[in-house]
Amino acid sequence: MKQRKGLFITSFLVLPVALYAIMVISPFLQAFYYSMTNWTGTNPNYKFVGLDNFKRLFTNELYSVYLIPALKHNAFLLIAMPVIVIALALFFAFMLNVGGRSRGSRIRGVGGSKFYKIVFFFPQVLSVTVVGVLWGAIFRSDEYGFLNSILALVGIPTKPSGWLSDPDIVLLLVMLVMIWSSVGFYLVYFSAAMSSIPTEIYEASMLDGASRVQTFFKVTLPLLFESVQTAWIYLGIIALDAFALVFVMTPEQGGPNHSSEVLGGVMYHYFSSSKAAVACAVGVVLFFFTLTLVMVSLRATRRERVEY
């Protein structure tokens, strides 16, 4: 009986596992292989060169001029963006679910919380390309730029040279857009997690004299720890995969002067320069960067599960 059950389950798993192996695992393995060749991307005649491409990435000045700034920018986004998104999403979710006026010992969210969730979630229905074009129009340097128009209207000096052309702030502006487009999803995500917390726990804490701030840090945050951990990992992956937004928004697709370059952009540069093997090497670096992020995050945030 158990053998038949195992065969029945296996019959349903064969096709999806095979498709996953062909569509996901196989390209990864190919990238690992090509990263150790001198393949140009079009020439079928290539040879195995071992780890030479990886050595060039970090030692050859012509290669490192792209890679080193990109690593720094990805590291900055990896640290800053998830922290800000999670903090904002937790704050807004807490206000929408618990931040309303209390009636005795009963608590409730703010009025119109469902409407606010829809408004915050709206950026999620837009593609990355649309988001990039939209914010690119906002940061335009001429009089048609929305931000410059608003500043001129209220008498504040504009930036005629262009907001996205300033190497000191272009990466910050890209991160701002990433935060804007991500907060809504994680607000809804944390709201769903908060709605599963029994209201009796909040009511008991309020009867004990806990303030809203104390309730958040002593009750809500510990009970949402696993949700925060998951959000951190996914946001870290998003921070490492910022290429599409950078490509659409910034001048020179990573400029000016590589001041907003990310690892995905480096891969694109080498592929378009007929250096596909080097691009695959960058992809392998990005793969291990992401894998290390996940492993370290899971290890560092390991703790006993809080039951309620």
Short mmCIF file of C-alpha atoms in Angstrom, two decimals:
data_model
loop_
_atom_site.label_atom_id
_atom_site.label_comp_id
_atom_site.label_asym_id
_atom_site.label_seq_id
_atom_site.Cartn_x
_atom_site.Cartn_y
_atom_site.Cartn_z
CA MET A 1 0.00 0.00 0.00
CA LYS A 2 2.81 2.40 0.92
CA GLN A 3 4.67 1.51 -2.28
CA ARG A 4 1.61 2.33 -4.41
CA LYS A 5 1.15 5.61 -2.56
CA GLY A 6 4.80 6.48 -3.21
CA LEU A 7 4.47 5.71 -6.91
CA PHE A 8 1.27 7.78 -7.10
CA ILE A 9 2.99 10.82 -5.53
CA THR A 10 6.09 10.35 -7.67
CA SER A 11 4.03 10.30 -10.86
CA PHE A 12 2.81 13.81 -10.06
CA LEU A 13 6.29 15.08 -9.21
CA VAL A 14 8.20 13.78 -12.23
CA LEU A 15 7.00 16.42 -14.72
CA PRO A 16 7.39 19.56 -12.51
CA VAL A 17 10.78 18.39 -11.24
CA ALA A 18 11.93 17.69 -14.80
CA LEU A 19 10.74 21.12 -15.96
CA TYR A 20 12.51 22.78 -13.00
CA ALA A 21 15.72 20.93 -13.79
CA ILE A 22 15.56 21.93 -17.48
CA MET A 23 14.42 25.54 -17.05
CA VAL A 24 16.25 26.53 -13.85
CA ILE A 25 19.04 24.16 -12.85
CA SER A 26 20.33 23.55 -16.37
CA PRO A 27 20.97 27.28 -17.15
CA PHE A 28 22.80 27.61 -13.83
CA LEU A 29 25.05 24.68 -14.67
CA GLN A 30 25.68 26.07 -18.15
CA ALA A 31 26.64 29.44 -16.68
CA PHE A 32 29.11 27.73 -14.33
CA TYR A 33 30.64 25.88 -17.28
CA TYR A 34 30.83 28.88 -19.64
CA SER A 35 32.39 31.01 -16.88
CA MET A 36 35.46 28.77 -17.15
CA THR A 37 35.82 29.16 -20.92
CA ASN A 38 36.70 31.98 -23.32
CA TRP A 39 33.29 31.88 -25.04
CA THR A 40 32.30 35.15 -26.73
CA GLY A 41 28.60 34.37 -26.87
CA THR A 42 28.44 33.67 -30.60
CA ASN A 43 31.63 31.86 -31.58
CA PRO A 44 31.18 28.06 -31.26
CA ASN A 45 34.94 27.61 -31.10
CA TYR A 46 35.94 28.21 -27.50
CA LYS A 47 38.23 26.50 -25.05
CA PHE A 48 38.41 25.80 -21.35
CA VAL A 49 40.46 28.38 -19.38
CA GLY A 50 39.72 27.37 -15.79
CA LEU A 51 39.45 30.20 -13.28
CA ASP A 52 41.14 32.81 -15.47
CA ASN A 53 37.94 34.85 -15.90
CA PHE A 54 37.47 35.09 -12.13
CA LYS A 55 41.07 36.17 -11.65
CA ARG A 56 40.68 38.90 -14.28
CA LEU A 57 37.54 40.22 -12.61
CA PHE A 58 39.42 41.11 -9.45
CA THR A 59 42.96 41.75 -10.69
CA ASN A 60 42.67 43.25 -14.18
CA GLU A 61 42.00 46.99 -14.03
CA LEU A 62 39.86 46.90 -17.19
CA TYR A 63 37.56 44.37 -15.58
CA SER A 64 37.55 45.63 -11.99
CA VAL A 65 36.56 49.16 -13.10
CA TYR A 66 33.05 47.76 -13.50
CA LEU A 67 32.98 45.03 -10.88
CA ILE A 68 34.33 46.77 -7.77
CA PRO A 69 31.95 49.77 -7.87
CA ALA A 70 29.06 47.40 -8.62
CA LEU A 71 29.89 45.25 -5.59
CA LYS A 72 30.01 48.34 -3.37
CA HIS A 73 26.68 49.62 -4.70
CA ASN A 74 24.99 46.24 -4.29
CA ALA A 75 26.38 45.96 -0.76
CA PHE A 76 25.01 49.41 0.07
CA LEU A 77 21.56 48.51 -1.30
CA LEU A 78 21.72 45.17 0.48
CA ILE A 79 22.25 46.85 3.85
CA ALA A 80 20.11 49.97 3.56
CA MET A 81 17.11 49.03 1.44
CA PRO A 82 15.78 46.02 3.41
CA VAL A 83 16.16 47.85 6.73
CA ILE A 84 14.21 50.89 5.56
CA VAL A 85 11.50 48.88 3.78
CA ILE A 86 10.92 46.54 6.73
CA ALA A 87 10.88 49.45 9.21
CA LEU A 88 8.36 51.43 7.15
CA ALA A 89 6.21 48.41 6.33
CA LEU A 90 6.07 47.32 9.98
CA PHE A 91 5.21 50.84 11.12
CA PHE A 92 2.42 51.30 8.59
CA ALA A 93 1.07 47.78 9.11
CA PHE A 94 1.01 48.28 12.87
CA MET A 95 -0.78 51.60 12.50
CA LEU A 96 -3.35 50.14 10.11
CA ASN A 97 -4.04 47.13 12.32
CA VAL A 98 -3.47 48.37 15.87
CA GLY A 99 -2.99 52.13 15.65
CA GLY A 100 -6.61 53.22 15.83
CA ARG A 101 -8.32 54.65 18.88
CA SER A 102 -8.91 52.16 21.66
CA ARG A 103 -12.31 51.63 23.21
CA GLY A 104 -11.70 50.50 26.72
CA SER A 105 -9.42 47.49 26.40
CA ARG A 106 -10.39 46.85 22.78
CA ILE A 107 -8.09 47.86 19.95
CA ARG A 108 -8.64 48.41 16.27
CA GLY A 109 -6.87 49.75 13.22
CA VAL A 110 -7.23 53.23 11.81
CA GLY A 111 -10.32 54.12 9.84
CA GLY A 112 -10.15 53.27 6.14
CA SER A 113 -7.31 50.80 6.62
CA LYS A 114 -8.46 48.65 3.67
CA PHE A 115 -8.32 51.66 1.36
CA TYR A 116 -4.83 52.57 2.57
CA LYS A 117 -3.64 49.03 1.91
CA ILE A 118 -4.86 49.26 -1.68
CA VAL A 119 -3.13 52.62 -2.17
CA PHE A 120 0.14 51.39 -0.72
CA PHE A 121 -0.04 48.16 -2.72
CA PHE A 122 -0.65 49.96 -6.02
CA PRO A 123 3.05 50.13 -7.10
CA GLN A 124 3.09 46.32 -7.12
CA VAL A 125 0.78 46.22 -10.14
CA LEU A 126 3.28 48.27 -12.16
CA SER A 127 6.15 46.60 -13.97
CA VAL A 128 9.71 47.62 -13.17
CA THR A 129 9.97 49.30 -16.56
CA VAL A 130 6.89 51.42 -15.93
CA VAL A 131 8.18 52.37 -12.49
CA GLY A 132 11.55 53.36 -13.95
CA VAL A 133 9.98 55.47 -16.71
CA LEU A 134 7.59 57.09 -14.24
CA TRP A 135 10.29 58.14 -11.82
CA GLY A 136 12.62 59.07 -14.65
CA ALA A 137 9.98 61.62 -15.72
CA ILE A 138 9.72 62.88 -12.14
CA PHE A 139 13.48 63.46 -11.96
CA ARG A 140 13.82 65.03 -15.43
CA SER A 141 16.24 67.94 -15.55
CA ASP A 142 14.18 70.28 -17.76
CA GLU A 143 11.08 72.30 -16.96
CA TYR A 144 8.91 69.30 -17.78
CA GLY A 145 10.34 67.31 -14.89
CA PHE A 146 7.71 66.94 -12.19
CA LEU A 147 10.08 67.51 -9.26
CA ASN A 148 11.68 70.58 -10.86
CA SER A 149 8.22 71.97 -11.68
CA ILE A 150 7.08 71.62 -8.06
CA LEU A 151 10.28 73.18 -6.72
CA ALA A 152 10.01 76.09 -9.15
CA LEU A 153 6.39 76.60 -8.19
CA VAL A 154 7.23 77.05 -4.51
CA GLY A 155 10.37 79.09 -5.18
CA ILE A 156 12.98 76.48 -4.31
CA PRO A 157 16.06 76.27 -6.58
CA THR A 158 15.83 73.44 -9.08
CA LYS A 159 18.58 71.18 -10.38
CA PRO A 160 19.01 72.07 -14.05
CA SER A 161 21.88 69.61 -14.51
CA GLY A 162 19.57 66.71 -13.69
CA TRP A 163 18.88 64.78 -10.51
CA LEU A 164 19.91 61.46 -12.01
CA SER A 165 23.05 63.02 -13.49
CA ASP A 166 24.48 63.78 -10.06
CA PRO A 167 26.87 60.93 -9.13
CA ASP A 168 26.51 61.74 -5.43
CA ILE A 169 22.77 61.09 -5.22
CA VAL A 170 21.82 58.91 -8.19
CA LEU A 171 22.14 55.64 -6.24
CA LEU A 172 20.12 57.13 -3.37
CA LEU A 173 17.38 58.08 -5.82
CA VAL A 174 17.34 54.55 -7.24
CA MET A 175 17.07 53.17 -3.71
CA LEU A 176 14.23 55.62 -2.99
CA VAL A 177 12.29 54.21 -5.94
CA MET A 178 13.00 50.64 -4.82
CA ILE A 179 11.67 51.48 -1.36
CA TRP A 180 8.58 53.17 -2.80
CA SER A 181 7.78 50.16 -4.97
CA SER A 182 8.40 47.58 -2.20
CA VAL A 183 6.84 49.00 0.95
CA GLY A 184 3.25 48.34 -0.14
CA PHE A 185 3.74 44.62 -0.67
CA TYR A 186 5.41 44.09 2.68
CA LEU A 187 2.83 46.29 4.41
CA VAL A 188 0.13 43.88 3.20
CA TYR A 189 2.36 40.92 4.06
CA PHE A 190 2.93 42.10 7.63
CA SER A 191 -0.72 43.10 7.99
CA ALA A 192 -1.77 39.55 7.13
CA ALA A 193 0.68 38.22 9.71
CA MET A 194 -0.58 40.68 12.35
CA SER A 195 -4.20 39.74 11.69
CA SER A 196 -3.37 36.19 12.76
CA ILE A 197 -2.25 37.38 16.22
CA PRO A 198 -5.14 36.92 18.67
CA THR A 199 -6.57 40.26 19.79
CA GLU A 200 -6.66 38.92 23.34
CA ILE A 201 -2.88 39.28 23.48
CA TYR A 202 -3.08 42.98 22.61
CA GLU A 203 -5.96 43.55 24.98
CA ALA A 204 -4.09 41.83 27.83
CA SER A 205 -1.01 43.99 27.22
CA MET A 206 -3.14 47.16 27.26
CA LEU A 207 -4.82 46.07 30.50
CA ASP A 208 -1.33 45.70 31.97
CA GLY A 209 -0.65 49.32 31.05
CA ALA A 210 1.55 48.82 27.98
CA SER A 211 1.71 51.70 25.51
CA ARG A 212 1.41 51.24 21.75
CA VAL A 213 5.20 51.47 21.39
CA GLN A 214 5.74 48.86 24.10
CA THR A 215 3.07 46.66 22.52
CA PHE A 216 4.86 46.82 19.20
CA PHE A 217 8.31 45.90 20.53
CA LYS A 218 7.20 43.44 23.22
CA VAL A 219 4.29 41.72 21.48
CA THR A 220 4.02 42.36 17.75
CA LEU A 221 7.65 42.23 16.67
CA PRO A 222 8.55 38.97 18.49
CA LEU A 223 5.46 37.26 17.07
CA LEU A 224 6.30 38.48 13.55
CA PHE A 225 9.95 37.46 13.70
CA GLU A 226 9.66 34.69 11.10
CA SER A 227 7.79 37.01 8.73
CA VAL A 228 10.48 39.66 9.14
CA GLN A 229 13.17 37.06 8.51
CA THR A 230 11.50 35.97 5.27
CA ALA A 231 11.03 39.59 4.18
CA TRP A 232 14.69 40.32 4.86
CA ILE A 233 15.84 37.49 2.59
CA TYR A 234 13.54 38.43 -0.28
CA LEU A 235 14.40 42.12 -0.01
CA GLY A 236 18.08 41.22 -0.01
CA ILE A 237 17.58 39.34 -3.28
CA ILE A 238 15.71 42.34 -4.70
CA ALA A 239 18.60 44.61 -3.67
CA LEU A 240 21.03 42.34 -5.52
CA ASP A 241 18.78 42.34 -8.58
CA ALA A 242 18.38 46.08 -9.13
CA PHE A 243 19.58 46.01 -12.75
CA ALA A 244 16.25 46.62 -14.51
CA LEU A 245 15.49 49.78 -12.53
CA VAL A 246 19.04 51.10 -12.91
CA PHE A 247 18.99 50.34 -16.64
CA VAL A 248 15.74 52.25 -17.22
CA MET A 249 16.29 55.21 -14.89
CA THR A 250 19.95 56.16 -14.99
CA PRO A 251 22.05 57.74 -17.76
CA GLU A 252 24.43 55.34 -19.49
CA GLN A 253 22.55 52.44 -17.83
CA GLY A 254 24.57 52.64 -14.63
CA GLY A 255 25.99 56.14 -14.82
CA PRO A 256 27.02 58.75 -14.58
CA ASN A 257 30.56 57.37 -14.51
CA HIS A 258 29.43 54.01 -13.06
CA SER A 259 28.06 55.73 -9.95
CA SER A 260 24.92 53.57 -10.00
CA GLU A 261 26.42 50.42 -11.51
CA VAL A 262 25.20 47.08 -10.13
CA LEU A 263 26.27 43.50 -10.77
CA GLY A 264 23.44 42.89 -13.23
CA GLY A 265 24.64 45.87 -15.24
CA VAL A 266 28.16 44.49 -15.31
CA MET A 267 26.82 41.23 -16.73
CA TYR A 268 24.90 43.16 -19.39
CA HIS A 269 28.00 45.19 -20.29
CA TYR A 270 30.14 42.10 -20.85
CA PHE A 271 27.44 40.24 -22.80
CA SER A 272 26.99 43.23 -25.11
CA SER A 273 30.79 43.43 -25.49
CA SER A 274 31.03 39.83 -26.74
CA LYS A 275 32.54 38.65 -23.47
CA ALA A 276 29.85 36.18 -22.51
CA ALA A 277 32.22 33.99 -20.49
CA VAL A 278 33.19 36.94 -18.29
CA ALA A 279 29.50 37.82 -17.90
CA CYS A 280 28.84 34.26 -16.75
CA ALA A 281 31.67 34.63 -14.24
CA VAL A 282 29.97 37.75 -12.86
CA GLY A 283 26.74 35.75 -12.68
CA VAL A 284 28.50 33.06 -10.66
CA VAL A 285 29.83 35.72 -8.29
CA LEU A 286 26.30 37.08 -7.92
CA PHE A 287 24.97 33.57 -7.30
CA PHE A 288 27.38 32.92 -4.44
CA PHE A 289 26.78 36.43 -3.12
CA THR A 290 23.05 35.67 -2.93
CA LEU A 291 23.59 32.19 -1.50
CA THR A 292 25.86 33.60 1.21
CA LEU A 293 23.26 36.24 2.04
CA VAL A 294 20.55 33.62 2.54
CA MET A 295 22.74 31.29 4.60
CA VAL A 296 24.08 34.06 6.84
CA SER A 297 20.61 35.56 7.33
CA LEU A 298 19.08 32.23 8.30
CA ARG A 299 21.99 31.42 10.59
CA ALA A 300 22.17 34.82 12.26
CA THR A 301 18.43 35.06 12.88
CA ARG A 302 17.92 31.50 14.11
CA ARG A 303 15.78 31.39 17.25
CA GLU A 304 13.09 29.36 18.91
CA ARG A 305 9.66 29.75 17.41
CA VAL A 306 7.19 31.72 19.54
CA GLU A 307 3.85 29.92 19.79
CA TYR A 308 0.56 31.69 20.42
#
